[in-house]
PDB file of C-alpha atoms in Angstrom:
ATOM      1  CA  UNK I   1     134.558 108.612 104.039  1.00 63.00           C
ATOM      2  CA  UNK I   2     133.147 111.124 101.354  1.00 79.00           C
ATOM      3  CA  UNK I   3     130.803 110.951  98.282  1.00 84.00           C
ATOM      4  CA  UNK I   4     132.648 111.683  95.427  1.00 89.00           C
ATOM      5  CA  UNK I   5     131.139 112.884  92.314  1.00 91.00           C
ATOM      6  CA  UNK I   6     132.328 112.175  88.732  1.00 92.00           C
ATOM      7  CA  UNK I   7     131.105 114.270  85.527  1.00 91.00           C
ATOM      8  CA  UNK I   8     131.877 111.375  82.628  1.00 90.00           C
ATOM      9  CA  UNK I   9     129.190 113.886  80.287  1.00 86.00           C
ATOM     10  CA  UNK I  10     132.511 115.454  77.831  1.00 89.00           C
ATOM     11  CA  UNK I  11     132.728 111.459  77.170  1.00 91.00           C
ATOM     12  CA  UNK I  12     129.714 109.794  77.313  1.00 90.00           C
ATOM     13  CA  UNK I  13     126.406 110.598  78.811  1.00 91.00           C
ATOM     14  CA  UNK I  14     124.627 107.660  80.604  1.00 93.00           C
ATOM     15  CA  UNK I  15     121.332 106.317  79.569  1.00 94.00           C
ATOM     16  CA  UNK I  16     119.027 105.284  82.059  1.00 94.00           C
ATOM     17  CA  UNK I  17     119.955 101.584  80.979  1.00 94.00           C
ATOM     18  CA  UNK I  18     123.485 101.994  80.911  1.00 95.00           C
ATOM     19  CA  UNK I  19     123.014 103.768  84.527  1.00 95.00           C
ATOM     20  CA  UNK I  20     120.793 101.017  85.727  1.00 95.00           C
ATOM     21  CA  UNK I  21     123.462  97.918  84.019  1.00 96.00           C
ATOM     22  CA  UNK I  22     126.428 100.131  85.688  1.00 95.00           C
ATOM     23  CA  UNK I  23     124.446  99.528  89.446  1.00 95.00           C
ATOM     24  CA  UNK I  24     123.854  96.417  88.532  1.00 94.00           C
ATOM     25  CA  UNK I  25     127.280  95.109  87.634  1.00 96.00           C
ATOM     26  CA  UNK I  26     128.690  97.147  90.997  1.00 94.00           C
ATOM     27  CA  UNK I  27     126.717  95.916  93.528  1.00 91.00           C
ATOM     28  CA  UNK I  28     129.190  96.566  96.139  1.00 88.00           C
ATOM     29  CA  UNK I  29     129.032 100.389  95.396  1.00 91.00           C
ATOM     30  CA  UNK I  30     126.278 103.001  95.483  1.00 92.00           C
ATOM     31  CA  UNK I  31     125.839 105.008  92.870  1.00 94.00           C
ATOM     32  CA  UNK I  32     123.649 108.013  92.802  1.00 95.00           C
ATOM     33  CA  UNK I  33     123.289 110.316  89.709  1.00 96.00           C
ATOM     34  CA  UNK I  34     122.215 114.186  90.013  1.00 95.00           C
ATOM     35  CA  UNK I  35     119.929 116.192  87.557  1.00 95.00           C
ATOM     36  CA  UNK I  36     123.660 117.081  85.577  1.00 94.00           C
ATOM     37  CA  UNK I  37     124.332 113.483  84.768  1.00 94.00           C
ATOM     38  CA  UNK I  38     127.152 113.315  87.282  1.00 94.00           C
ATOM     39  CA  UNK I  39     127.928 109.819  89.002  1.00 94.00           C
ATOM     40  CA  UNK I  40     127.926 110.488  92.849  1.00 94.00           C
ATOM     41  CA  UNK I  41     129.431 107.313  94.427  1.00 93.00           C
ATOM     42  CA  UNK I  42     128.459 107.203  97.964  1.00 89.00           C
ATOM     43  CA  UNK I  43     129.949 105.761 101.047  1.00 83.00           C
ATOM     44  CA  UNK I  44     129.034 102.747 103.013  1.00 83.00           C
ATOM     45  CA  UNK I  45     127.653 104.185 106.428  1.00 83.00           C
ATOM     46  CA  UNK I  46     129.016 103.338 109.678  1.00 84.00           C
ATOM     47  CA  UNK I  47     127.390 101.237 112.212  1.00 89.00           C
ATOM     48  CA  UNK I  48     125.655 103.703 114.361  1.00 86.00           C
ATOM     49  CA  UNK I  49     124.144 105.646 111.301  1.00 87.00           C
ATOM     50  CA  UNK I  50     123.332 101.878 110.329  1.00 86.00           C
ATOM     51  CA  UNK I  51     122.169 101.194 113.389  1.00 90.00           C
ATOM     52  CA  UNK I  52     120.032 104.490 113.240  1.00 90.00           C
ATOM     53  CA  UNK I  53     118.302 103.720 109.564  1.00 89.00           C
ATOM     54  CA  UNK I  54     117.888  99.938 110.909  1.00 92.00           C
ATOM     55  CA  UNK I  55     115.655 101.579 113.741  1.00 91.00           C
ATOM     56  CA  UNK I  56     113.862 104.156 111.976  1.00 92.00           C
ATOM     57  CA  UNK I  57     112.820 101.594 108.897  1.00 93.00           C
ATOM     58  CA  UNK I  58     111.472  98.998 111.551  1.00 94.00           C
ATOM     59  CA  UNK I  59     108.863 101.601 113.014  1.00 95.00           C
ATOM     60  CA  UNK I  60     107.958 103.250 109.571  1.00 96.00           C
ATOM     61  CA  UNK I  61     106.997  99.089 108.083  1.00 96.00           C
ATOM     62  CA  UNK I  62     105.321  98.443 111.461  1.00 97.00           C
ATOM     63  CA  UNK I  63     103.245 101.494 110.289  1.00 98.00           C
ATOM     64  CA  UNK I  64     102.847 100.502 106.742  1.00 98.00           C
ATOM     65  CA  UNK I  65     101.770  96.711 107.310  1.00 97.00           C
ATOM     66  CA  UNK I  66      98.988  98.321 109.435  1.00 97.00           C
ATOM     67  CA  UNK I  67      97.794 100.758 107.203  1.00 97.00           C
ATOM     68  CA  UNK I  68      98.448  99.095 103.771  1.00 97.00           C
ATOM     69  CA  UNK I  69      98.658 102.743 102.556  1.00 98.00           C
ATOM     70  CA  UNK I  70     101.588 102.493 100.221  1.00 98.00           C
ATOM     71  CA  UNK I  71     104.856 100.869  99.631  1.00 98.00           C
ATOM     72  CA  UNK I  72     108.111 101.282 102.182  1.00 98.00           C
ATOM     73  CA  UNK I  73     111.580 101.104 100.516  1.00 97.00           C
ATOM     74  CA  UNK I  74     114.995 101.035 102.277  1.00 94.00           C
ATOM     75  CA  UNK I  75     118.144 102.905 101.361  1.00 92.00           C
ATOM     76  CA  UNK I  76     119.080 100.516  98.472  1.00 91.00           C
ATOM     77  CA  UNK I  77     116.076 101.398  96.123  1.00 96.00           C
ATOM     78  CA  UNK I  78     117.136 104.144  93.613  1.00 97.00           C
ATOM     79  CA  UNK I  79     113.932 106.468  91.912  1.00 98.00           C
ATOM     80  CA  UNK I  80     114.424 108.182  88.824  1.00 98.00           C
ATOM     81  CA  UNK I  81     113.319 111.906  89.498  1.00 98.00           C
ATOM     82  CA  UNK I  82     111.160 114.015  86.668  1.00 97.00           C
ATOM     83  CA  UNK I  83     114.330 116.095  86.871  1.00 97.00           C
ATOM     84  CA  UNK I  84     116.928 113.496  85.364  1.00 96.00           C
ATOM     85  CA  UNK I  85     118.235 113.019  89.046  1.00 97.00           C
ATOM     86  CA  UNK I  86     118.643 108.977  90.360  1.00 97.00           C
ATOM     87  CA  UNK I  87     118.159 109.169  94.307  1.00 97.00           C
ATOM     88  CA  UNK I  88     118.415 106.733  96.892  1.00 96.00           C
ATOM     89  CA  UNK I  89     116.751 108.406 100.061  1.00 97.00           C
ATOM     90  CA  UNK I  90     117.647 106.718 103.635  1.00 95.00           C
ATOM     91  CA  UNK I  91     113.986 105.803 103.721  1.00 97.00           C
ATOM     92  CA  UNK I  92     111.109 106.277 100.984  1.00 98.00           C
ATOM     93  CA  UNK I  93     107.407 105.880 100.598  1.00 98.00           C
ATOM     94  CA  UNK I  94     105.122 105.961  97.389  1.00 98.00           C
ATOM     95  CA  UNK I  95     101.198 105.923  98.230  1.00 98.00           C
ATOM     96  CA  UNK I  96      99.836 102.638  96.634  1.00 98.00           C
ATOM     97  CA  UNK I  97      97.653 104.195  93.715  1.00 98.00           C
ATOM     98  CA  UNK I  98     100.896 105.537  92.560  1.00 98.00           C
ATOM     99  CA  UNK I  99     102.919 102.544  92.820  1.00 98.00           C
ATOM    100  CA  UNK I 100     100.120 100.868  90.820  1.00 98.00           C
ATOM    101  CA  UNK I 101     100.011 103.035  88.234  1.00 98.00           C
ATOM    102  CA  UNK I 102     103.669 102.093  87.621  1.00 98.00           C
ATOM    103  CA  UNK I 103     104.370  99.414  85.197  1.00 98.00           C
ATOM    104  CA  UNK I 104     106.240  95.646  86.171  1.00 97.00           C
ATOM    105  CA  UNK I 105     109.509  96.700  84.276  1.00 95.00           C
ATOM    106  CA  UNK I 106     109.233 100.528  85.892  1.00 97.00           C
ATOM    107  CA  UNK I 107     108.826  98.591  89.750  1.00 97.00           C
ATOM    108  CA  UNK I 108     111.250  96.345  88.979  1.00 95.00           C
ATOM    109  CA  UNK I 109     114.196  98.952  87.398  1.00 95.00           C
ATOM    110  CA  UNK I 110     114.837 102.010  88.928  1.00 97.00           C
ATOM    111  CA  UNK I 111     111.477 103.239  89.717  1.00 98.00           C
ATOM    112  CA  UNK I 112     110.403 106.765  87.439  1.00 98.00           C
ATOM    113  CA  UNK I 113     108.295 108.016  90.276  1.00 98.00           C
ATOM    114  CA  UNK I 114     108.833 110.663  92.883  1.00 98.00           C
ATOM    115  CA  UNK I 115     108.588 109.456  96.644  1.00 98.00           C
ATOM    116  CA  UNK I 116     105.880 110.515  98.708  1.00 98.00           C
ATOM    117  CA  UNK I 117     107.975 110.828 101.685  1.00 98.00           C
ATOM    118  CA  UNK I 118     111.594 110.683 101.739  1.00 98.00           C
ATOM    119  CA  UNK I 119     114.154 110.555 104.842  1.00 98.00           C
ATOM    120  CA  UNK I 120     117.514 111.687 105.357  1.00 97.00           C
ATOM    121  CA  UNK I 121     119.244 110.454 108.153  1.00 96.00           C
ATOM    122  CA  UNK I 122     122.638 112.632 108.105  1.00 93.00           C
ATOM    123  CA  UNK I 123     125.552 110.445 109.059  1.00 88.00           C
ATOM    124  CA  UNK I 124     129.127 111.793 109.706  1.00 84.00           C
ATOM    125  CA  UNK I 125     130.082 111.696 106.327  1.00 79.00           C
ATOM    126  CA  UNK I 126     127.208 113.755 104.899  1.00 87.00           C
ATOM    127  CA  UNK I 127     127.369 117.546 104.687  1.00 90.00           C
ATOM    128  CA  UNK I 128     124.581 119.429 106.028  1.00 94.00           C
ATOM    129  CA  UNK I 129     124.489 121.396 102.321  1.00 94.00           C
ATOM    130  CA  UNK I 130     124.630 118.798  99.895  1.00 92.00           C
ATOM    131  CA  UNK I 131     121.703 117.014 101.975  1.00 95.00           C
ATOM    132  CA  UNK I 132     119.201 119.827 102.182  1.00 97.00           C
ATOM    133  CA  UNK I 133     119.778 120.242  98.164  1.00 96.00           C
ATOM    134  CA  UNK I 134     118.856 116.545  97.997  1.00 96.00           C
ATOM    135  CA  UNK I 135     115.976 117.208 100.267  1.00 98.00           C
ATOM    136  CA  UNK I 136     114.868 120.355  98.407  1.00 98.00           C
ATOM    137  CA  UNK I 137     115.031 118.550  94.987  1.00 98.00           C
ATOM    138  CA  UNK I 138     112.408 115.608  96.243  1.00 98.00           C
ATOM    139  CA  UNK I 139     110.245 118.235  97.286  1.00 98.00           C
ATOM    140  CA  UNK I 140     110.648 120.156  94.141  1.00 97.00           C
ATOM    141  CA  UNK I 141     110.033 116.227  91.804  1.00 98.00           C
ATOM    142  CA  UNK I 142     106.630 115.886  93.833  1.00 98.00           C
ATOM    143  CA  UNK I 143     107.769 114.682  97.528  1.00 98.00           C
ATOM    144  CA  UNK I 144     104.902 116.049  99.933  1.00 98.00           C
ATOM    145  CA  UNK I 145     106.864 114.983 102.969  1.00 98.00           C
ATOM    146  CA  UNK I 146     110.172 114.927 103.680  1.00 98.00           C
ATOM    147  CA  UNK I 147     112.606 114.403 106.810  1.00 98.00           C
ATOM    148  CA  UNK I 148     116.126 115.245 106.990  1.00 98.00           C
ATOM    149  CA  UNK I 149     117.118 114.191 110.451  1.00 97.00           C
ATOM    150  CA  UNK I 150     120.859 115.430 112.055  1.00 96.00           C
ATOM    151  CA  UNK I 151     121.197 112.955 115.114  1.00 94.00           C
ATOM    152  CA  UNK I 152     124.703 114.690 115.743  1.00 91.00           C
ATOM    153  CA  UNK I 153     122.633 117.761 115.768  1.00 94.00           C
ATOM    154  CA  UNK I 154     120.093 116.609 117.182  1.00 95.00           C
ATOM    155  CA  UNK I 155     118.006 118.426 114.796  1.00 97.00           C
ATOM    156  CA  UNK I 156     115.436 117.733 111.947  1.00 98.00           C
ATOM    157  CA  UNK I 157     114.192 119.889 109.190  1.00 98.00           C
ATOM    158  CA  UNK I 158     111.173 119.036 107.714  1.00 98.00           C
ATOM    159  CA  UNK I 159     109.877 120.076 103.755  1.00 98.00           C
ATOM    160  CA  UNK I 160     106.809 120.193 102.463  1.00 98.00           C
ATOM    161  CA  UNK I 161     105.487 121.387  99.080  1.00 97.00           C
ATOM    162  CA  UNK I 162     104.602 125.569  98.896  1.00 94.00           C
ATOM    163  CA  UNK I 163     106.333 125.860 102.446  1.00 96.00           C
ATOM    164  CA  UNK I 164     109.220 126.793 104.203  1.00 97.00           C
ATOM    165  CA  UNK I 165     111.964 124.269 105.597  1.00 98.00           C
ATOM    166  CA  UNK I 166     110.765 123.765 109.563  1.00 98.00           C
ATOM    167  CA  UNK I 167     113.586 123.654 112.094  1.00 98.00           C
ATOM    168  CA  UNK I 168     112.951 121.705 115.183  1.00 98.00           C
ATOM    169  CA  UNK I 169     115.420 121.420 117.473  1.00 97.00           C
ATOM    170  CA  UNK I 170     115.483 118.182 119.200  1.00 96.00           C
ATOM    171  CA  UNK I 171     111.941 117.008 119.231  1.00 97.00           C
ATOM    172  CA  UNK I 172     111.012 113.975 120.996  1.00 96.00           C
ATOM    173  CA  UNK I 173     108.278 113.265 117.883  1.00 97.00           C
ATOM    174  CA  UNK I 174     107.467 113.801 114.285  1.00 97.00           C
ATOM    175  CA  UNK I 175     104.046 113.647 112.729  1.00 97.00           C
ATOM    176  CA  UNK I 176     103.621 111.705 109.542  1.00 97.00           C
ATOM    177  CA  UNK I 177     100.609 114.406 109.287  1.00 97.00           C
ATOM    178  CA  UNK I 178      98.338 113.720 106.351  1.00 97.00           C
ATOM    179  CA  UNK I 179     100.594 112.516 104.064  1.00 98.00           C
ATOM    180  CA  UNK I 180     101.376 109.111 107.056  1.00 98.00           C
ATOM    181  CA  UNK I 181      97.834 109.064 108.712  1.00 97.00           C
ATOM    182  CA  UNK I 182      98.603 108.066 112.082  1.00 97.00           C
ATOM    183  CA  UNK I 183     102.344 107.797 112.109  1.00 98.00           C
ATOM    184  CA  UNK I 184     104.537 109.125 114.834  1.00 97.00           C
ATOM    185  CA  UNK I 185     108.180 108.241 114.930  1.00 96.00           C
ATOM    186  CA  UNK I 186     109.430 108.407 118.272  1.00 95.00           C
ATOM    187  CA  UNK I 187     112.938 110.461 117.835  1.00 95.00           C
ATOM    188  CA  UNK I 188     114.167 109.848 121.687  1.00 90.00           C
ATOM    189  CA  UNK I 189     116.483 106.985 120.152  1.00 84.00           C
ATOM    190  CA  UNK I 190     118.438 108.971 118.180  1.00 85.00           C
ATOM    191  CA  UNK I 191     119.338 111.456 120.664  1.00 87.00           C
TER     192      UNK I 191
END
């Protein structure tokens, strides 16, 4: 399966309400919208990249119930980018001042806040390219951290704000660094 991507702007150009009602009366699909105002509806993922994300989210809210740092959120929650851009990272984190700072109806919408740390988990179905744009335009919204992991690959790149993408081929770890004091996710898994 493939993402497909629909330009409706020479018609209409979506609100963020009319975006938000159009999720909301498709539940069975996934929409994601890009900085453009295109409609990107995504594919269901299969059961081992399912499998994967299942894995990855249970040792990143072991983390966060410890720490009580921020707020986790799972592949379902979309954010609303500075750029115009809805995104629905594999995995996403906002520190808790942040979150705070957010009003009831922004939580409880699509939330107008940049992650803290995103993760892609690339699943057979994703292309490598349309990905690390994804990954590059959290990091340019505000992400400090972000993950795109290639389990066919067996390879993650990792962005950061002011740096270069880092390639590591096939670690057995990643640091959460500062960003995730304390947090290592162990990677063996996924190989």
């Amino acid at each position: 399966m493939t993402a497909y991507t629909i330009d409706f702007n020479p018609i209409i150009q979506l609100t963020d309400d009319q975006f938000y009602q159009l999720c909301r009366a498709n539940p069975d699909l996934k929409f994601e919208r890009n900085a453009q105002g295109e409609l990107i509806i995504m594919p269901p993922t299969g059961g081992e990249t399912g499998n994967k994300n299942f894995e990855l989210v249970i040792d990143f809210g072991i983390w966060n119930r410890q720490t009580r740092l921020g707020v986790g959120f799972d592949s379902s929650t979309c954010f609303k980018l500075a750029n115009g851009a809805n995104r629905s990272p594999d995995l996403a984190w906002v520190i808790q001042e942040r979150w705070d700072a957010l009003s009831p109806e922004q939580r409880t919408k699509f939330p107008p806040i940049c992650p803290d740390f995103v993760v892609e988990l690339m699943s057979p179905s994703d292309t490598l390219k349309s990905t690390q744009d994804k990954m590059q335009e959290y990091r340019e919204n505000g992400a400090r951290l972000g993950w795109l992991i290639a389990p066919e690959q067996r390879r993650v790149e990792i962005y950061r704000p002011q740096h270069d993408v880092e390639i590591l081929e096939a670690p057995d770890t990643l640091s959460g660094e500062e960003v995730l004091p304390g947090f290592t996710l162990d990677l063996r898994s996924l190989w």
